[in-house]
Each structure stands twice: as C-alpha cells, then as structure tokens.
CSV table of N, CA and C in Angstrom, one decimal:
chain,number,residue,atom,x,y,z
H,1,UNK,N,0.9,-1.2,0.0
H,1,UNK,CA,0.0,0.0,0.0
H,1,UNK,C,0.9,1.2,0.0
H,2,UNK,N,0.6,2.2,-0.9
H,2,UNK,CA,1.4,3.4,-0.9
H,2,UNK,C,1.4,4.1,0.4
H,3,UNK,N,2.5,4.9,0.7
H,3,UNK,CA,2.6,5.5,2.0
H,3,UNK,C,1.5,6.5,2.3
H,4,UNK,N,1.0,7.2,1.3
H,4,UNK,CA,-0.1,8.2,1.5
H,4,UNK,C,-1.4,7.4,1.8
H,5,UNK,N,-1.6,6.3,1.2
H,5,UNK,CA,-2.8,5.5,1.5
H,5,UNK,C,-2.7,4.9,2.9
H,6,UNK,N,-1.6,4.5,3.3
H,6,UNK,CA,-1.4,3.9,4.7
H,6,UNK,C,-1.6,5.0,5.7
H,7,UNK,N,-1.1,6.2,5.5
H,7,UNK,CA,-1.3,7.3,6.4
H,7,UNK,C,-2.8,7.7,6.5
H,8,UNK,N,-3.5,7.7,5.3
H,8,UNK,CA,-4.9,8.0,5.3
H,8,UNK,C,-5.7,6.9,6.1
H,9,UNK,N,-5.4,5.7,5.9
H,9,UNK,CA,-6.1,4.6,6.6
H,9,UNK,C,-5.8,4.7,8.1
H,10,UNK,N,-4.6,5.0,8.5
H,10,UNK,CA,-4.3,5.2,9.9
H,10,UNK,C,-5.1,6.3,10.5
H,11,UNK,N,-5.2,7.4,9.8
H,11,UNK,CA,-5.9,8.6,10.3
H,11,UNK,C,-7.4,8.2,10.4
H,12,UNK,N,-7.9,7.5,9.4
H,12,UNK,CA,-9.3,7.1,9.5
H,12,UNK,C,-9.6,6.1,10.7
H,13,UNK,N,-8.7,5.2,10.9
H,13,UNK,CA,-8.8,4.3,12.1
H,13,UNK,C,-8.7,5.1,13.4
H,14,UNK,N,-7.8,6.1,13.5
H,14,UNK,CA,-7.8,6.9,14.7
H,14,UNK,C,-9.1,7.6,15.0
H,15,UNK,N,-9.7,8.1,14.0
H,15,UNK,CA,-11.1,8.8,14.1
H,15,UNK,C,-12.1,7.7,14.6
H,16,UNK,N,-12.1,6.6,14.0
H,16,UNK,CA,-13.1,5.5,14.4
H,16,UNK,C,-12.8,5.1,15.9
H,17,UNK,N,-11.6,4.9,16.2
H,17,UNK,CA,-11.3,4.4,17.6
H,17,UNK,C,-11.7,5.5,18.6
H,18,UNK,N,-11.3,6.7,18.3
H,18,UNK,CA,-11.6,7.8,19.2
H,18,UNK,C,-13.2,8.0,19.4
H,19,UNK,N,-13.9,7.9,18.3
H,19,UNK,CA,-15.4,8.0,18.4
H,19,UNK,C,-15.9,6.7,19.1
H,20,UNK,N,-15.4,5.6,18.9
H,20,UNK,CA,-15.8,4.4,19.6
H,20,UNK,C,-15.6,4.5,21.1
H,21,UNK,N,-14.4,5.0,21.5
H,21,UNK,CA,-14.2,5.1,23.0
H,21,UNK,C,-14.9,6.3,23.6
H,22,UNK,N,-15.0,7.4,22.9
H,22,UNK,CA,-15.7,8.5,23.4
H,22,UNK,C,-17.2,8.2,23.5
H,23,UNK,N,-17.8,7.5,22.5
H,23,UNK,CA,-19.2,7.2,22.6
H,23,UNK,C,-19.5,6.2,23.7
H,24,UNK,N,-18.5,5.4,24.1
H,24,UNK,CA,-18.7,4.5,25.3
H,24,UNK,C,-18.8,5.4,26.5
H,25,UNK,N,-17.9,6.4,26.6
H,25,UNK,CA,-17.9,7.4,27.7
H,25,UNK,C,-19.2,8.2,27.8
H,26,UNK,N,-19.8,8.5,26.7
H,26,UNK,CA,-21.1,9.3,26.6
H,26,UNK,C,-22.3,8.4,26.8
H,27,UNK,N,-22.0,7.0,26.9
H,27,UNK,CA,-23.1,6.0,27.0
H,27,UNK,C,-24.0,6.1,25.7
H,28,UNK,N,-23.4,6.5,24.6
H,28,UNK,CA,-24.1,6.5,23.3
H,28,UNK,C,-23.8,5.2,22.6
H,29,UNK,N,-24.4,4.1,23.0
H,29,UNK,CA,-24.0,2.8,22.5
H,29,UNK,C,-24.5,2.6,21.1
H,30,UNK,N,-25.5,3.3,20.6
H,30,UNK,CA,-25.8,3.3,19.1
H,30,UNK,C,-24.6,3.7,18.3
H,31,UNK,N,-23.9,4.8,18.8
H,31,UNK,CA,-22.7,5.3,18.1
H,31,UNK,C,-21.6,4.3,18.2
H,32,UNK,N,-21.4,3.7,19.4
H,32,UNK,CA,-20.4,2.7,19.5
H,32,UNK,C,-20.6,1.6,18.6
H,33,UNK,N,-21.8,1.0,18.5
H,33,UNK,CA,-22.1,-0.1,17.6
H,33,UNK,C,-21.8,0.3,16.2
H,34,UNK,N,-22.1,1.6,15.8
H,34,UNK,CA,-21.9,2.0,14.4
H,34,UNK,C,-20.4,2.0,14.0
H,35,UNK,N,-19.5,2.0,15.0
H,35,UNK,CA,-18.0,1.9,14.6
H,35,UNK,C,-17.6,0.6,14.2
H,36,UNK,N,-18.4,-0.4,14.4
H,36,UNK,CA,-18.1,-1.8,14.0
H,36,UNK,C,-18.6,-2.2,12.6
H,37,UNK,N,-17.8,-3.0,12.0
H,37,UNK,CA,-18.4,-3.7,10.8
H,37,UNK,C,-19.2,-4.9,11.3
H,38,UNK,N,-18.7,-5.6,12.4
H,38,UNK,CA,-19.4,-6.6,13.1
H,38,UNK,C,-19.0,-6.5,14.6
H,39,UNK,N,-20.0,-6.2,15.4
H,39,UNK,CA,-19.7,-6.0,16.9
H,39,UNK,C,-19.2,-7.2,17.5
H,40,UNK,N,-18.0,-7.1,18.2
H,40,UNK,CA,-17.5,-8.3,18.9
H,40,UNK,C,-16.5,-7.7,19.9
H,41,UNK,N,-16.7,-8.1,21.2
H,41,UNK,CA,-15.7,-7.9,22.3
H,41,UNK,C,-15.2,-9.2,22.8
H,42,UNK,N,-13.9,-9.3,23.1
H,42,UNK,CA,-13.3,-10.4,23.8
H,42,UNK,C,-12.6,-9.9,25.0
H,43,UNK,N,-13.0,-10.3,26.2
H,43,UNK,CA,-12.4,-9.9,27.4
H,43,UNK,C,-11.4,-11.1,27.8
H,44,UNK,N,-10.2,-10.9,27.5
H,44,UNK,CA,-9.2,-12.0,27.7
H,44,UNK,C,-9.1,-12.5,29.1
H,45,UNK,N,-9.1,-11.6,30.1
H,45,UNK,CA,-8.9,-11.9,31.5
H,45,UNK,C,-10.0,-12.8,32.0
H,46,UNK,N,-11.2,-12.6,31.5
H,46,UNK,CA,-12.4,-13.4,32.0
H,46,UNK,C,-12.8,-14.5,31.1
H,47,UNK,N,-12.3,-14.5,29.8
H,47,UNK,CA,-12.7,-15.5,28.8
H,47,UNK,C,-14.0,-15.2,28.2
H,48,UNK,N,-14.6,-14.1,28.5
H,48,UNK,CA,-15.9,-13.8,27.9
H,48,UNK,C,-15.8,-13.3,26.5
H,49,UNK,N,-16.7,-13.7,25.6
H,49,UNK,CA,-16.8,-13.2,24.3
H,49,UNK,C,-18.2,-12.7,24.0
H,50,UNK,N,-18.4,-11.6,23.5
H,50,UNK,CA,-19.7,-11.0,23.2
H,50,UNK,C,-19.7,-10.8,21.7
H,51,UNK,N,-20.4,-11.6,21.0
H,51,UNK,CA,-20.3,-11.6,19.5
H,51,UNK,C,-21.7,-11.3,19.0
H,52,UNK,N,-21.8,-10.2,18.2
H,52,UNK,CA,-23.0,-9.8,17.6
H,52,UNK,C,-23.6,-8.6,18.4
H,53,UNK,N,-24.5,-7.9,17.7
H,53,UNK,CA,-25.0,-6.6,18.3
H,53,UNK,C,-25.7,-6.9,19.7
H,54,UNK,N,-26.6,-7.9,19.7
H,54,UNK,CA,-27.3,-8.1,20.9
H,54,UNK,C,-26.4,-8.5,22.1
H,55,UNK,N,-25.4,-9.3,21.8
H,55,UNK,CA,-24.5,-9.7,22.9
H,55,UNK,C,-23.7,-8.5,23.4
H,56,UNK,N,-23.2,-7.7,22.5
H,56,UNK,CA,-22.5,-6.5,22.8
H,56,UNK,C,-23.3,-5.5,23.6
H,57,UNK,N,-24.5,-5.3,23.2
H,57,UNK,CA,-25.4,-4.4,24.0
H,57,UNK,C,-25.7,-5.0,25.4
H,58,UNK,N,-25.8,-6.3,25.5
H,58,UNK,CA,-25.9,-6.9,26.8
H,58,UNK,C,-24.7,-6.7,27.7
H,59,UNK,N,-23.5,-6.8,27.1
H,59,UNK,CA,-22.3,-6.4,27.8
H,59,UNK,C,-22.3,-5.0,28.3
H,60,UNK,N,-22.7,-4.1,27.4
H,60,UNK,CA,-22.7,-2.7,27.8
H,60,UNK,C,-23.7,-2.5,29.0
H,61,UNK,N,-24.8,-3.1,28.9
H,61,UNK,CA,-25.8,-3.0,30.0
H,61,UNK,C,-25.3,-3.6,31.3
H,62,UNK,N,-24.7,-4.7,31.3
H,62,UNK,CA,-24.2,-5.4,32.5
H,62,UNK,C,-23.0,-4.6,33.1
H,63,UNK,N,-22.1,-4.2,32.3
H,63,UNK,CA,-20.9,-3.5,32.8
H,63,UNK,C,-21.3,-2.1,33.4
H,64,UNK,N,-22.2,-1.4,32.7
H,64,UNK,CA,-22.6,-0.1,33.2
H,64,UNK,C,-23.6,-0.2,34.4
H,65,UNK,N,-24.3,-1.3,34.6
H,65,UNK,CA,-25.1,-1.6,35.8
H,65,UNK,C,-24.2,-1.6,37.0
H,66,UNK,N,-23.0,-2.3,36.9
H,66,UNK,CA,-22.1,-2.4,38.0
H,66,UNK,C,-21.3,-1.1,38.2
H,67,UNK,N,-20.9,-0.5,37.1
H,67,UNK,CA,-20.0,0.7,37.1
H,67,UNK,C,-20.7,1.8,36.2
H,68,UNK,N,-21.7,2.5,36.7
H,68,UNK,CA,-22.4,3.4,35.8
H,68,UNK,C,-21.6,4.6,35.3
H,69,UNK,N,-20.5,4.9,36.1
H,69,UNK,CA,-19.7,6.0,35.7
H,69,UNK,C,-18.4,5.5,35.0
H,70,UNK,N,-18.4,4.3,34.5
H,70,UNK,CA,-17.2,3.7,33.9
H,70,UNK,C,-16.8,4.6,32.7
H,71,UNK,N,-15.6,4.8,32.5
H,71,UNK,CA,-15.1,5.6,31.4
H,71,UNK,C,-13.6,5.1,31.1
H,72,UNK,N,-13.2,5.4,29.8
H,72,UNK,CA,-11.9,5.1,29.4
H,72,UNK,C,-11.1,6.4,29.2
H,73,UNK,N,-9.8,6.3,29.4
H,73,UNK,CA,-8.9,7.4,29.2
H,73,UNK,C,-7.8,6.9,28.3
H,74,UNK,N,-7.7,7.3,27.0
H,74,UNK,CA,-6.7,6.9,26.1
H,74,UNK,C,-5.3,7.4,26.6
H,75,UNK,N,-4.4,6.4,26.6
H,75,UNK,CA,-3.0,6.8,26.9
H,75,UNK,C,-2.2,6.9,25.6
H,76,UNK,N,-2.3,5.9,24.7
H,76,UNK,CA,-1.6,5.9,23.5
H,76,UNK,C,-2.2,4.9,22.5
H,77,UNK,N,-2.0,5.2,21.2
H,77,UNK,CA,-2.4,4.4,20.1
H,77,UNK,C,-1.2,3.9,19.3
H,78,UNK,N,-1.2,2.6,19.0
H,78,UNK,CA,-0.1,2.0,18.2
H,78,UNK,C,-0.6,1.3,17.0
H,79,UNK,N,-0.2,1.6,15.8
H,79,UNK,CA,-0.7,1.0,14.6
H,79,UNK,C,0.1,-0.1,14.1
H,80,UNK,N,-0.5,-1.2,13.6
H,80,UNK,CA,0.1,-2.3,12.9
H,80,UNK,C,-0.7,-2.5,11.6
H,81,UNK,N,-0.5,-3.5,10.9
H,81,UNK,CA,-1.1,-3.7,9.6
H,81,UNK,C,-2.7,-3.7,9.7
H,82,UNK,N,-3.2,-4.6,10.4
H,82,UNK,CA,-4.7,-4.8,10.5
H,82,UNK,C,-5.3,-4.5,11.9
H,83,UNK,N,-4.4,-4.0,12.8
H,83,UNK,CA,-4.9,-3.7,14.1
H,83,UNK,C,-4.3,-2.4,14.6
H,84,UNK,N,-5.0,-1.9,15.6
H,84,UNK,CA,-4.5,-0.7,16.4
H,84,UNK,C,-4.6,-1.2,17.9
H,85,UNK,N,-3.4,-1.0,18.5
H,85,UNK,CA,-3.4,-1.3,20.0
H,85,UNK,C,-3.5,0.0,20.7
H,86,UNK,N,-4.5,0.0,21.6
H,86,UNK,CA,-4.8,1.2,22.4
H,86,UNK,C,-4.4,0.9,23.9
H,87,UNK,N,-3.5,1.7,24.4
H,87,UNK,CA,-3.3,1.6,25.9
H,87,UNK,C,-4.3,2.6,26.5
H,88,UNK,N,-4.9,2.2,27.6
H,88,UNK,CA,-5.9,3.0,28.2
H,88,UNK,C,-6.0,2.8,29.7
H,89,UNK,N,-6.5,3.7,30.4
H,89,UNK,CA,-6.9,3.5,31.8
H,89,UNK,C,-8.4,3.4,31.8
H,90,UNK,N,-8.9,2.4,32.5
H,90,UNK,CA,-10.4,2.3,32.7
H,90,UNK,C,-10.6,2.7,34.1
H,91,UNK,N,-11.6,3.5,34.3
H,91,UNK,CA,-11.9,4.0,35.7
H,91,UNK,C,-13.4,3.9,35.9
H,92,UNK,N,-13.8,3.7,37.2
H,92,UNK,CA,-15.2,3.7,37.5
H,92,UNK,C,-15.4,3.5,39.0
H,93,UNK,N,-16.7,3.5,39.4
H,93,UNK,CA,-17.0,3.3,40.8
H,93,UNK,C,-18.0,2.1,40.9
H,94,UNK,N,-17.8,1.2,41.8
H,94,UNK,CA,-18.6,0.0,42.0
H,94,UNK,C,-19.9,0.4,42.7
H,95,UNK,N,-21.0,0.7,41.9
H,95,UNK,CA,-22.2,1.2,42.4
H,95,UNK,C,-23.4,0.3,42.2
H,96,UNK,N,-23.1,-0.9,41.5
H,96,UNK,CA,-24.2,-1.9,41.3
H,96,UNK,C,-23.6,-3.3,41.5
H,97,UNK,N,-24.5,-4.2,41.5
H,97,UNK,CA,-24.1,-5.6,41.7
H,97,UNK,C,-23.1,-6.1,40.7
H,98,UNK,N,-22.1,-6.8,41.1
H,98,UNK,CA,-21.1,-7.4,40.2
H,98,UNK,C,-20.9,-8.8,40.5
H,99,UNK,N,-21.4,-9.7,39.6
H,99,UNK,CA,-21.3,-11.1,39.8
H,99,UNK,C,-21.8,-11.6,41.2
H,100,UNK,N,-22.9,-11.0,41.6
H,100,UNK,CA,-23.5,-11.4,42.9
H,100,UNK,C,-22.9,-10.6,44.1
H,101,UNK,N,-21.9,-9.8,43.9
H,101,UNK,CA,-21.3,-9.0,45.0
H,101,UNK,C,-22.0,-7.6,45.1
H,102,UNK,N,-22.4,-7.3,46.3
H,102,UNK,CA,-23.0,-6.0,46.5
H,102,UNK,C,-22.1,-4.9,46.2
H,103,UNK,N,-22.6,-3.7,45.8
H,103,UNK,CA,-21.7,-2.6,45.5
H,103,UNK,C,-21.0,-2.1,46.8
H,104,UNK,N,-19.7,-1.8,46.5
H,104,UNK,CA,-18.8,-1.3,47.6
H,104,UNK,C,-18.7,0.2,47.6
H,105,UNK,N,-19.1,0.9,46.5
H,105,UNK,CA,-18.9,2.3,46.4
H,105,UNK,C,-17.5,2.8,46.2
H,106,UNK,N,-16.6,1.8,46.0
H,106,UNK,CA,-15.2,2.2,45.8
H,106,UNK,C,-14.9,2.3,44.3
H,107,UNK,N,-13.9,3.2,44.1
H,107,UNK,CA,-13.4,3.5,42.7
H,107,UNK,C,-12.3,2.6,42.3
H,108,UNK,N,-12.1,2.4,41.0
H,108,UNK,CA,-10.9,1.7,40.5
H,108,UNK,C,-10.3,2.5,39.3
H,109,UNK,N,-9.1,2.2,39.1
H,109,UNK,CA,-8.3,2.6,37.9
H,109,UNK,C,-7.5,1.5,37.5
H,110,UNK,N,-7.6,1.0,36.2
H,110,UNK,CA,-6.9,-0.1,35.8
H,110,UNK,C,-6.3,0.2,34.4
H,111,UNK,N,-5.0,0.0,34.2
H,111,UNK,CA,-4.3,0.1,32.9
H,111,UNK,C,-4.7,-1.1,32.1
H,112,UNK,N,-5.0,-0.9,30.9
H,112,UNK,CA,-5.4,-2.0,30.0
H,112,UNK,C,-4.8,-1.8,28.6
H,113,UNK,N,-4.9,-2.8,27.8
H,113,UNK,CA,-4.6,-2.8,26.4
H,113,UNK,C,-5.7,-3.3,25.6
H,114,UNK,N,-6.2,-2.6,24.6
H,114,UNK,CA,-7.2,-3.1,23.7
H,114,UNK,C,-6.7,-3.2,22.3
H,115,UNK,N,-6.8,-4.4,21.8
H,115,UNK,CA,-6.4,-4.6,20.4
H,115,UNK,C,-7.7,-4.5,19.5
H,116,UNK,N,-7.7,-3.5,18.7
H,116,UNK,CA,-8.8,-3.3,17.7
H,116,UNK,C,-8.4,-4.0,16.4
H,117,UNK,N,-9.1,-5.0,16.0
H,117,UNK,CA,-8.9,-5.6,14.7
H,117,UNK,C,-9.8,-4.9,13.7
H,118,UNK,N,-9.3,-4.6,12.5
H,118,UNK,CA,-10.0,-3.8,11.5
H,118,UNK,C,-10.1,-4.6,10.2
H,119,UNK,N,-11.2,-4.3,9.5
H,119,UNK,CA,-11.4,-4.6,8.1
H,119,UNK,C,-11.5,-3.3,7.4
H,120,UNK,N,-10.5,-2.8,6.8
H,120,UNK,CA,-10.5,-1.5,6.2
H,120,UNK,C,-10.5,-0.5,7.4
H,121,UNK,N,-11.5,0.4,7.4
H,121,UNK,CA,-11.6,1.4,8.5
H,121,UNK,C,-12.7,1.1,9.5
H,122,UNK,N,-13.2,-0.2,9.5
H,122,UNK,CA,-14.3,-0.6,10.4
H,122,UNK,C,-13.7,-1.6,11.4
H,123,UNK,N,-14.1,-1.5,12.6
H,123,UNK,CA,-13.7,-2.5,13.7
H,123,UNK,C,-14.5,-3.8,13.5
H,124,UNK,N,-13.8,-4.9,13.6
H,124,UNK,CA,-14.4,-6.2,13.6
H,124,UNK,C,-14.2,-7.0,14.9
H,125,UNK,N,-13.4,-6.5,15.8
H,125,UNK,CA,-13.2,-7.1,17.1
H,125,UNK,C,-12.4,-6.1,18.0
H,126,UNK,N,-12.9,-6.0,19.3
H,126,UNK,CA,-12.1,-5.3,20.3
H,126,UNK,C,-11.7,-6.4,21.3
H,127,UNK,N,-10.4,-6.7,21.4
H,127,UNK,CA,-9.9,-7.7,22.3
H,127,UNK,C,-9.2,-7.0,23.5
H,128,UNK,N,-9.7,-7.1,24.7
H,128,UNK,CA,-9.2,-6.3,25.8
H,128,UNK,C,-8.4,-7.2,26.8
H,129,UNK,N,-7.2,-6.7,27.1
H,129,UNK,CA,-6.3,-7.4,28.0
H,129,UNK,C,-6.2,-6.6,29.3
H,130,UNK,N,-6.5,-7.2,30.5
H,130,UNK,CA,-6.4,-6.5,31.8
H,130,UNK,C,-6.3,-7.5,32.9
H,131,UNK,N,-6.0,-7.0,34.0
H,131,UNK,CA,-5.8,-7.9,35.2
H,131,UNK,C,-7.0,-7.7,36.1
H,132,UNK,N,-7.9,-8.7,36.2
H,132,UNK,CA,-9.1,-8.6,37.0
H,132,UNK,C,-8.8,-8.3,38.5
H,133,UNK,N,-7.7,-8.8,39.0
H,133,UNK,CA,-7.4,-8.6,40.4
H,133,UNK,C,-7.1,-7.2,40.7
H,134,UNK,N,-6.6,-6.4,39.8
H,134,UNK,CA,-6.4,-5.0,40.0
H,134,UNK,C,-7.7,-4.3,40.3
H,135,UNK,N,-8.7,-4.6,39.5
H,135,UNK,CA,-10.0,-4.0,39.7
H,135,UNK,C,-10.7,-4.5,41.0
H,136,UNK,N,-10.7,-5.8,41.2
H,136,UNK,CA,-11.4,-6.4,42.4
H,136,UNK,C,-10.7,-6.0,43.7
H,137,UNK,N,-9.4,-5.8,43.7
H,137,UNK,CA,-8.7,-5.4,44.9
H,137,UNK,C,-9.1,-3.9,45.2
H,138,UNK,N,-9.1,-3.1,44.2
H,138,UNK,CA,-9.4,-1.6,44.4
H,138,UNK,C,-10.8,-1.4,44.8
H,139,UNK,N,-11.7,-2.2,44.4
H,139,UNK,CA,-13.1,-2.1,44.8
H,139,UNK,C,-13.5,-2.8,46.1
H,140,UNK,N,-12.4,-3.5,46.6
H,140,UNK,CA,-12.6,-4.2,47.9
H,140,UNK,C,-13.2,-5.5,47.9
H,141,UNK,N,-13.2,-6.2,46.8
H,141,UNK,CA,-13.8,-7.6,46.7
H,141,UNK,C,-12.7,-8.7,46.9
H,142,UNK,N,-11.5,-8.4,46.8
H,142,UNK,CA,-10.4,-9.3,47.1
H,142,UNK,C,-9.3,-8.6,47.8
H,143,UNK,N,-8.4,-9.3,48.5
H,143,UNK,CA,-7.3,-8.7,49.2
H,143,UNK,C,-7.6,-8.4,50.6
H,144,UNK,N,-6.6,-7.7,51.2
H,144,UNK,CA,-6.7,-7.4,52.7
H,144,UNK,C,-7.9,-6.7,53.2
H,145,UNK,N,-8.4,-5.7,52.3
H,145,UNK,CA,-9.6,-5.0,52.8
H,145,UNK,C,-10.9,-5.4,52.1
H,146,UNK,N,-10.9,-6.7,51.7
H,146,UNK,CA,-12.1,-7.2,51.1
H,146,UNK,C,-13.2,-7.2,52.1
H,147,UNK,N,-14.4,-6.7,51.7
H,147,UNK,CA,-15.5,-6.7,52.6
H,147,UNK,C,-15.6,-5.5,53.5
H,148,UNK,N,-14.6,-4.6,53.5
H,148,UNK,CA,-14.6,-3.4,54.2
H,148,UNK,C,-14.7,-2.2,53.3
H,149,UNK,N,-15.4,-1.2,53.7
H,149,UNK,CA,-15.6,0.0,52.8
H,149,UNK,C,-15.0,1.2,53.4
C-alpha cells in the first residue's frame, strides 16, 4: 500500500477508535455499535466473548449496571497492519451488583490494552487485556480490605 494510503487509513482508524471510545464514555451505544463492521468484544482476563450486536449491547448494560460512571482514558495508540493497539486507563465506581457481589462504592483505575482488529476502516473485534485482580482489589472484593468499605 502506498505511504499516503497507509497514512490515510491510519488517520481514519484513529477517528473511528476515538469515536468508539468517546461514545462509550457518553453512553451512546448506538454510536459505539456504528463503529463496528461486526460488533465483537473479547475480554481475555475473564474469557468472555460478546459476539453480535445483541451480545455486545448486553455487555454494555451489565458493565454499566455495576459501574455506571465507567469511562476510558486513552494513553496511546499504536498502529500495525490490520490492528490498532490502544493503551488506556479504565476508571469507574462500583455502584451496582457485580457477579453477585453488593456494591462497595469504591473506585478503581486499571491500565489496559485493547487490540482493535480492522477490516479497512471498520472495527471487527475489540480484544481487551487486563488484570481482574487490579479492579477487584481496588473495589474491595479481594485482598486485605475485602468486605470493608
């Protein structure tokens, strides 16, 4: 691919990723879904896969029920041939039930990496890598202060 075409594709992908992540922060999930060619999230730490629009919307609903103020903060974007790797901090407050655990009201901040697979300039998968114990420890569900608020 000529250098100008590569630069244009990278720029287009940056716009799509930034809209994808910003729309998640705005809770505008119609706009988030629109950034996909085919909606798919893979959460590597938990082994969960949400494939298709209905499954992805269910993931949004469940994650925002537990952490209604959840938002991402982009740290860096790194381009490769068919993927963009995004380093980000995910932050939120445990205000709803999470896997049967009552809300603790505690905040978390977790550094993550998200690999966005692309077909042209449309996302076909977001694969997220993170450490669940970082979040569970900060919200008080595991570790020395588990069960105390």
